[in-house]
PDB file of C-alpha atoms in Angstrom:
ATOM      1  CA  UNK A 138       0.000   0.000   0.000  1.00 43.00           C
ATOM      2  CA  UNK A 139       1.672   3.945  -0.656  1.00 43.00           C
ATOM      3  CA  UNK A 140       1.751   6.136   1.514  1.00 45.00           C
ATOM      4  CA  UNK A 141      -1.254   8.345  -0.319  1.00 46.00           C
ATOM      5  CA  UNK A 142      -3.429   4.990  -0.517  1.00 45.00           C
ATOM      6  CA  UNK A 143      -2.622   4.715   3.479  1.00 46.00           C
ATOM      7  CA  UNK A 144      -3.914   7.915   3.689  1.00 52.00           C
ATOM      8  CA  UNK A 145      -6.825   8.300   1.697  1.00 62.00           C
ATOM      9  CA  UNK A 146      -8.109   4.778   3.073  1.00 87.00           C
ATOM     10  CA  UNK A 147     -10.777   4.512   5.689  1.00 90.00           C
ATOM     11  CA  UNK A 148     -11.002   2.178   8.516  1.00 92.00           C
ATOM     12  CA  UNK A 149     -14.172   1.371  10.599  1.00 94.00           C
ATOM     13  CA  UNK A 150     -14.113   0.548  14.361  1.00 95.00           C
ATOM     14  CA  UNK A 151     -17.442  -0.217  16.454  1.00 95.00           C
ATOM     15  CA  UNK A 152     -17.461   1.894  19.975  1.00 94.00           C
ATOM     16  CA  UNK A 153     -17.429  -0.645  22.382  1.00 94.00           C
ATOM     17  CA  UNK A 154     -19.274   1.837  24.881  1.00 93.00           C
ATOM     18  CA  UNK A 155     -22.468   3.227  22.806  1.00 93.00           C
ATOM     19  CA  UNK A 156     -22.152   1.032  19.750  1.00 93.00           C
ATOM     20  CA  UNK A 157     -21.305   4.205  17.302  1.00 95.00           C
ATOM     21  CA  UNK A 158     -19.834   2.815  14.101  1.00 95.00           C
ATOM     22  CA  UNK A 159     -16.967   5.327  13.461  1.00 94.00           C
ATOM     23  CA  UNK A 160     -14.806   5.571  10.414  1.00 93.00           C
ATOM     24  CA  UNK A 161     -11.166   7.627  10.542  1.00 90.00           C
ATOM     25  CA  UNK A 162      -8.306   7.495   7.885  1.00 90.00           C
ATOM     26  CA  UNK A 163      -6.200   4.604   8.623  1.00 89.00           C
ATOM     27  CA  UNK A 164      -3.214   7.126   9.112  1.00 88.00           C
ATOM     28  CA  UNK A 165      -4.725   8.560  11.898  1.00 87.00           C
ATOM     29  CA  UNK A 166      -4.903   4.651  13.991  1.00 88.00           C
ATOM     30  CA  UNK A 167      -1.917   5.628  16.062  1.00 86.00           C
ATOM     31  CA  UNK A 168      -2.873   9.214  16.602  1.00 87.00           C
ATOM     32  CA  UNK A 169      -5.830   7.111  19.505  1.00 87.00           C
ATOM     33  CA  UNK A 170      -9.109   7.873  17.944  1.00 91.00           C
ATOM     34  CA  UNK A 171     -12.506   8.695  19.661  1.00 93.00           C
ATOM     35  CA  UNK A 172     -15.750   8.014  19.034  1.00 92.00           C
ATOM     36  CA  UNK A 173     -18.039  10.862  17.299  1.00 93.00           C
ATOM     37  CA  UNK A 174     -20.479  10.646  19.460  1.00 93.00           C
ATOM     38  CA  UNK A 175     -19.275   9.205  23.271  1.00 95.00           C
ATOM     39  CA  UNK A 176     -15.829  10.356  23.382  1.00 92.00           C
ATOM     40  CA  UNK A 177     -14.188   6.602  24.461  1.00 94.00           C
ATOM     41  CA  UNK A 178     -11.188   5.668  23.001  1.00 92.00           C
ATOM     42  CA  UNK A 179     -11.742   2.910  19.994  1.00 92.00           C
ATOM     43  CA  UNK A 180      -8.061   1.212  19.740  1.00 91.00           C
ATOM     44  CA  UNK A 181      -5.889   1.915  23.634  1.00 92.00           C
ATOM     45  CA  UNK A 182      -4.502  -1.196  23.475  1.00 93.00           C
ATOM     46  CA  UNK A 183      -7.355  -1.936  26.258  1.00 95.00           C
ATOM     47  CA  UNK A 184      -9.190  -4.994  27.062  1.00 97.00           C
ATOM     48  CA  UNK A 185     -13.137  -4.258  26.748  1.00 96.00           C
ATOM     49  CA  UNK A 186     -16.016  -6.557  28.634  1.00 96.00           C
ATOM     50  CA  UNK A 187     -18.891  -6.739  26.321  1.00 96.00           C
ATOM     51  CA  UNK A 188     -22.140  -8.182  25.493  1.00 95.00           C
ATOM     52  CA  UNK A 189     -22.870 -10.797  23.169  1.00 95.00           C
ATOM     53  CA  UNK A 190     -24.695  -7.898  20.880  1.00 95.00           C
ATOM     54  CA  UNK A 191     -21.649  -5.660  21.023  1.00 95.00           C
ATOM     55  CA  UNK A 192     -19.786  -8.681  20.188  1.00 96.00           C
ATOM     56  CA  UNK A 193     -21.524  -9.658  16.859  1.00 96.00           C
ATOM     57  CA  UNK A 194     -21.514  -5.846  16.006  1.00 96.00           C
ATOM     58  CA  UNK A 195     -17.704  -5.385  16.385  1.00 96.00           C
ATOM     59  CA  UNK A 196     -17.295  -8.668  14.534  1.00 96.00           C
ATOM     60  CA  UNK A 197     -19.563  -7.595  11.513  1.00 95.00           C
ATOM     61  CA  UNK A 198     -18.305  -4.270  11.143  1.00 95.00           C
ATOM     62  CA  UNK A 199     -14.868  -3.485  12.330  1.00 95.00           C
ATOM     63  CA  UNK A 200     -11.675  -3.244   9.783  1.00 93.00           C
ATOM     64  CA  UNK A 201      -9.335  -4.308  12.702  1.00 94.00           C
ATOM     65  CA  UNK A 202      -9.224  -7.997  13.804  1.00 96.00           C
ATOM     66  CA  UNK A 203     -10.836  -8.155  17.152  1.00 97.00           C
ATOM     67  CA  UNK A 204     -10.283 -11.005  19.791  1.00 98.00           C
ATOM     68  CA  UNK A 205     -12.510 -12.021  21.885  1.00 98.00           C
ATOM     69  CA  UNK A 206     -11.989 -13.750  25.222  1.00 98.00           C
ATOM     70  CA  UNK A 207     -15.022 -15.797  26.552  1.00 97.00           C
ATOM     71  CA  UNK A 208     -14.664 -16.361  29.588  1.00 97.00           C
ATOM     72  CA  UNK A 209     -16.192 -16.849  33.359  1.00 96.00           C
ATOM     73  CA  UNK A 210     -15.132 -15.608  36.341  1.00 96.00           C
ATOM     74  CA  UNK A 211     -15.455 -19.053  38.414  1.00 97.00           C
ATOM     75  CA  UNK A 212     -12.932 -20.404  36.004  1.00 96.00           C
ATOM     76  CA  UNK A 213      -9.019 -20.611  37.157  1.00 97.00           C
ATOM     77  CA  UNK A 214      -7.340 -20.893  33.594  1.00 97.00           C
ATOM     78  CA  UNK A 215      -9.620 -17.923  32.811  1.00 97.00           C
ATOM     79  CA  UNK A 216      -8.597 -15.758  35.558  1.00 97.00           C
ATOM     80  CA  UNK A 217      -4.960 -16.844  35.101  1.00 97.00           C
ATOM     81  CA  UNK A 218      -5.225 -15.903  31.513  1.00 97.00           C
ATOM     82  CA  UNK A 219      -6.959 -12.389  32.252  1.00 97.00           C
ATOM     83  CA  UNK A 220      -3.215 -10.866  32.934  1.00 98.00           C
ATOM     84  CA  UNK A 221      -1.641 -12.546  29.933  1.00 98.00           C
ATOM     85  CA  UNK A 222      -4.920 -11.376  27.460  1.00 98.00           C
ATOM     86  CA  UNK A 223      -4.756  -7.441  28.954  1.00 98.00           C
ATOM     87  CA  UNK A 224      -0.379  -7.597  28.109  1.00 98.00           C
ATOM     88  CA  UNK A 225      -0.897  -8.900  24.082  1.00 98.00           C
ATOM     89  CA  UNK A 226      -3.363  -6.358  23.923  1.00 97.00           C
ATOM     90  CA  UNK A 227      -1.113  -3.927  24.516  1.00 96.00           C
ATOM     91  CA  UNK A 228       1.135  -5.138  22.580  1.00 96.00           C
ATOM     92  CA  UNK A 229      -1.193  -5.688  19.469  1.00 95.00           C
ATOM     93  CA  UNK A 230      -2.660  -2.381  20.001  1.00 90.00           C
ATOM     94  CA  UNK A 231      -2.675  -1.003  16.415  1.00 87.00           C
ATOM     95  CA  UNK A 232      -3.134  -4.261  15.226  1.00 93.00           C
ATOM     96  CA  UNK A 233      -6.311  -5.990  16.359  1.00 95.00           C
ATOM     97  CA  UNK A 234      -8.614  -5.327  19.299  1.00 96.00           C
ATOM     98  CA  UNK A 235      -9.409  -6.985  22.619  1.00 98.00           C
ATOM     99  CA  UNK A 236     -12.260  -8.035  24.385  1.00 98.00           C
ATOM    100  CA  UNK A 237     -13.742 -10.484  26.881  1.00 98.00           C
ATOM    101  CA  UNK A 238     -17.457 -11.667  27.343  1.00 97.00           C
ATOM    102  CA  UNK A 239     -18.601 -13.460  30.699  1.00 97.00           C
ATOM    103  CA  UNK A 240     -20.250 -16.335  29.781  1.00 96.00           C
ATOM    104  CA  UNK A 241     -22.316 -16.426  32.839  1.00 95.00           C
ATOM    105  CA  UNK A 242     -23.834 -12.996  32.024  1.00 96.00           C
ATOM    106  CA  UNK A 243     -23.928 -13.779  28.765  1.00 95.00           C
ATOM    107  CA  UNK A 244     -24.768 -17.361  28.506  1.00 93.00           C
ATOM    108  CA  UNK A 245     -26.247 -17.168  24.657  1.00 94.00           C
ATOM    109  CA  UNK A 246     -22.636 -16.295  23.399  1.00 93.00           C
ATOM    110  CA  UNK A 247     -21.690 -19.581  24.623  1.00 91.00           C
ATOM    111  CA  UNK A 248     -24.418 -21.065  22.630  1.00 93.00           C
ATOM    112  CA  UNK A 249     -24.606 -18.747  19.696  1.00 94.00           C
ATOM    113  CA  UNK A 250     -20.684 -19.942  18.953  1.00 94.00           C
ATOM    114  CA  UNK A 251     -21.126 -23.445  20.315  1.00 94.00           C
ATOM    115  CA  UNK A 252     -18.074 -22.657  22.960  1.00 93.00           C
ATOM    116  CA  UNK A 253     -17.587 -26.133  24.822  1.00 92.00           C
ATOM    117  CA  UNK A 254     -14.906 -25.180  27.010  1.00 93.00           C
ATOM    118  CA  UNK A 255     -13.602 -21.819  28.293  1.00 96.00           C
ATOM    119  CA  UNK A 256     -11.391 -19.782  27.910  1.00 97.00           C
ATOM    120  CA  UNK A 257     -12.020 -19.819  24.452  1.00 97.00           C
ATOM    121  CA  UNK A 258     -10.769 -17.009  22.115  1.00 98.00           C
ATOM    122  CA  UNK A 259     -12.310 -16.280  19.075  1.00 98.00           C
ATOM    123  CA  UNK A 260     -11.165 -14.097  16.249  1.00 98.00           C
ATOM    124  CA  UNK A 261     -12.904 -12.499  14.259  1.00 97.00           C
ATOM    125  CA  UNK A 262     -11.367 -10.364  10.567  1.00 94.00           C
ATOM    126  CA  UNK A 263     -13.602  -9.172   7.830  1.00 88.00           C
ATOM    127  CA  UNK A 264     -16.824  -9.631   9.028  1.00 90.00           C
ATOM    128  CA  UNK A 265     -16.156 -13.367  10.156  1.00 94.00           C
ATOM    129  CA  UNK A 266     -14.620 -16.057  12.311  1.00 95.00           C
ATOM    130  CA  UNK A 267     -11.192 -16.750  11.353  1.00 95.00           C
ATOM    131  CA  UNK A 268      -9.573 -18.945  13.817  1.00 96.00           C
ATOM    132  CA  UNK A 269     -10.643 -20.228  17.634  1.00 97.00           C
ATOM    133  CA  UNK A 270      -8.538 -21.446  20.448  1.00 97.00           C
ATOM    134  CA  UNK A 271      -9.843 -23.619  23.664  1.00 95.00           C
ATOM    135  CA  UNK A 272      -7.078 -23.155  26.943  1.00 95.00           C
ATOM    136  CA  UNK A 273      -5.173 -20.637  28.581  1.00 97.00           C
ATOM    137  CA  UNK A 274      -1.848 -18.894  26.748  1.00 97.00           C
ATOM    138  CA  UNK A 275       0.814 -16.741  27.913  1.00 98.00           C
ATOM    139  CA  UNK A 276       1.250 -13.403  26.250  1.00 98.00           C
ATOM    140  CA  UNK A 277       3.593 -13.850  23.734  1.00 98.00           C
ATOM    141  CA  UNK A 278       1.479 -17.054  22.650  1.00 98.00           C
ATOM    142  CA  UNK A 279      -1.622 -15.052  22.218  1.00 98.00           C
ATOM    143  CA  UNK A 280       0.174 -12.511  20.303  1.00 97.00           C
ATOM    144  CA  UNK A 281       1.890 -14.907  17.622  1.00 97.00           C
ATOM    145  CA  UNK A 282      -1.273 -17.012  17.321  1.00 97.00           C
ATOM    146  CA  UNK A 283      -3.162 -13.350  16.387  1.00 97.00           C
ATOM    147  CA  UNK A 284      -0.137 -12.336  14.093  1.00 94.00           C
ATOM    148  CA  UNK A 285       0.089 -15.940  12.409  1.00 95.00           C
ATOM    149  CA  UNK A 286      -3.957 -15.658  11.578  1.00 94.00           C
ATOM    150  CA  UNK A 287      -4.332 -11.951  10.516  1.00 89.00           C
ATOM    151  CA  UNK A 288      -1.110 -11.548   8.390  1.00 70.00           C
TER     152      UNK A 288
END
């Protein structure tokens, strides 16, 4: 891509707050864009708990790849996970985006993607499922398994 296509192209990102679909030039990702109408940062390199609806949303309409973390708080591997998820995010900041979904609040997300063991992480590109994982991972595994499926 040149630097003018760079530029002149648009990416889309879903707030995870108010569910605003906002589009920015893709030259501007680093600069830590807002969204038009909350104010909430859309790519910090933050982990974001959502709902199953701001889930499928995200998934359907965002130009980054966004990761999802399902998850429930009763579970160790989860909670020993939670650490590990919040430090690739950071790292994978302009990259994709990260969030997590109880799946005791939210027990139709476990259904809707027929999740049989948790945590599971789901990732989503271009409107659809790319790649799952069942089990815990370390950082740096979370962040090559991302890279190897999005590049």
């Amino acid at each position: 891509m040149t630097e003018n296509s760079l530029q002149s192209a648009k990416l889309k990102l879903t707030c995870l707050t108010c569910g605003t679909i906002n589009a920015f030039p893709a030259a501007r990702l680093a600069d830590g864009p807002k969204c038009s109408s909350c104010g909430d940062a859309l790519a910090d390199g933050k982990v974001a708990e959502i709902g199953l609806a701001e889930l499928e949303k995200a998934a359907r309409n965002d130009s980054l790849p966004l990761l999802a973390d399902l998850w429930a708080p009763w579970c160790g591997p989860c909670r020993m996970m939670a650490p590990e998820f919040a430090s690739a995010a950071k790292t994978l900041k302009s990259r994709a985006r990260f969030v997590k979904l109880d799946t005791d609040r939210h027990a139709d997300a476990a259904v809707r993607y027929a999740i049989r063991g948790i945590p599971a992480l789901l990732l989503f590109d271009q409107g659809r499922e790319r790649n799952r994982h069942a089990g815990a991972m370390r950082a740096s595994q979370i962040t090559a398994w991302v890279a190897q499926n999005i590049d």
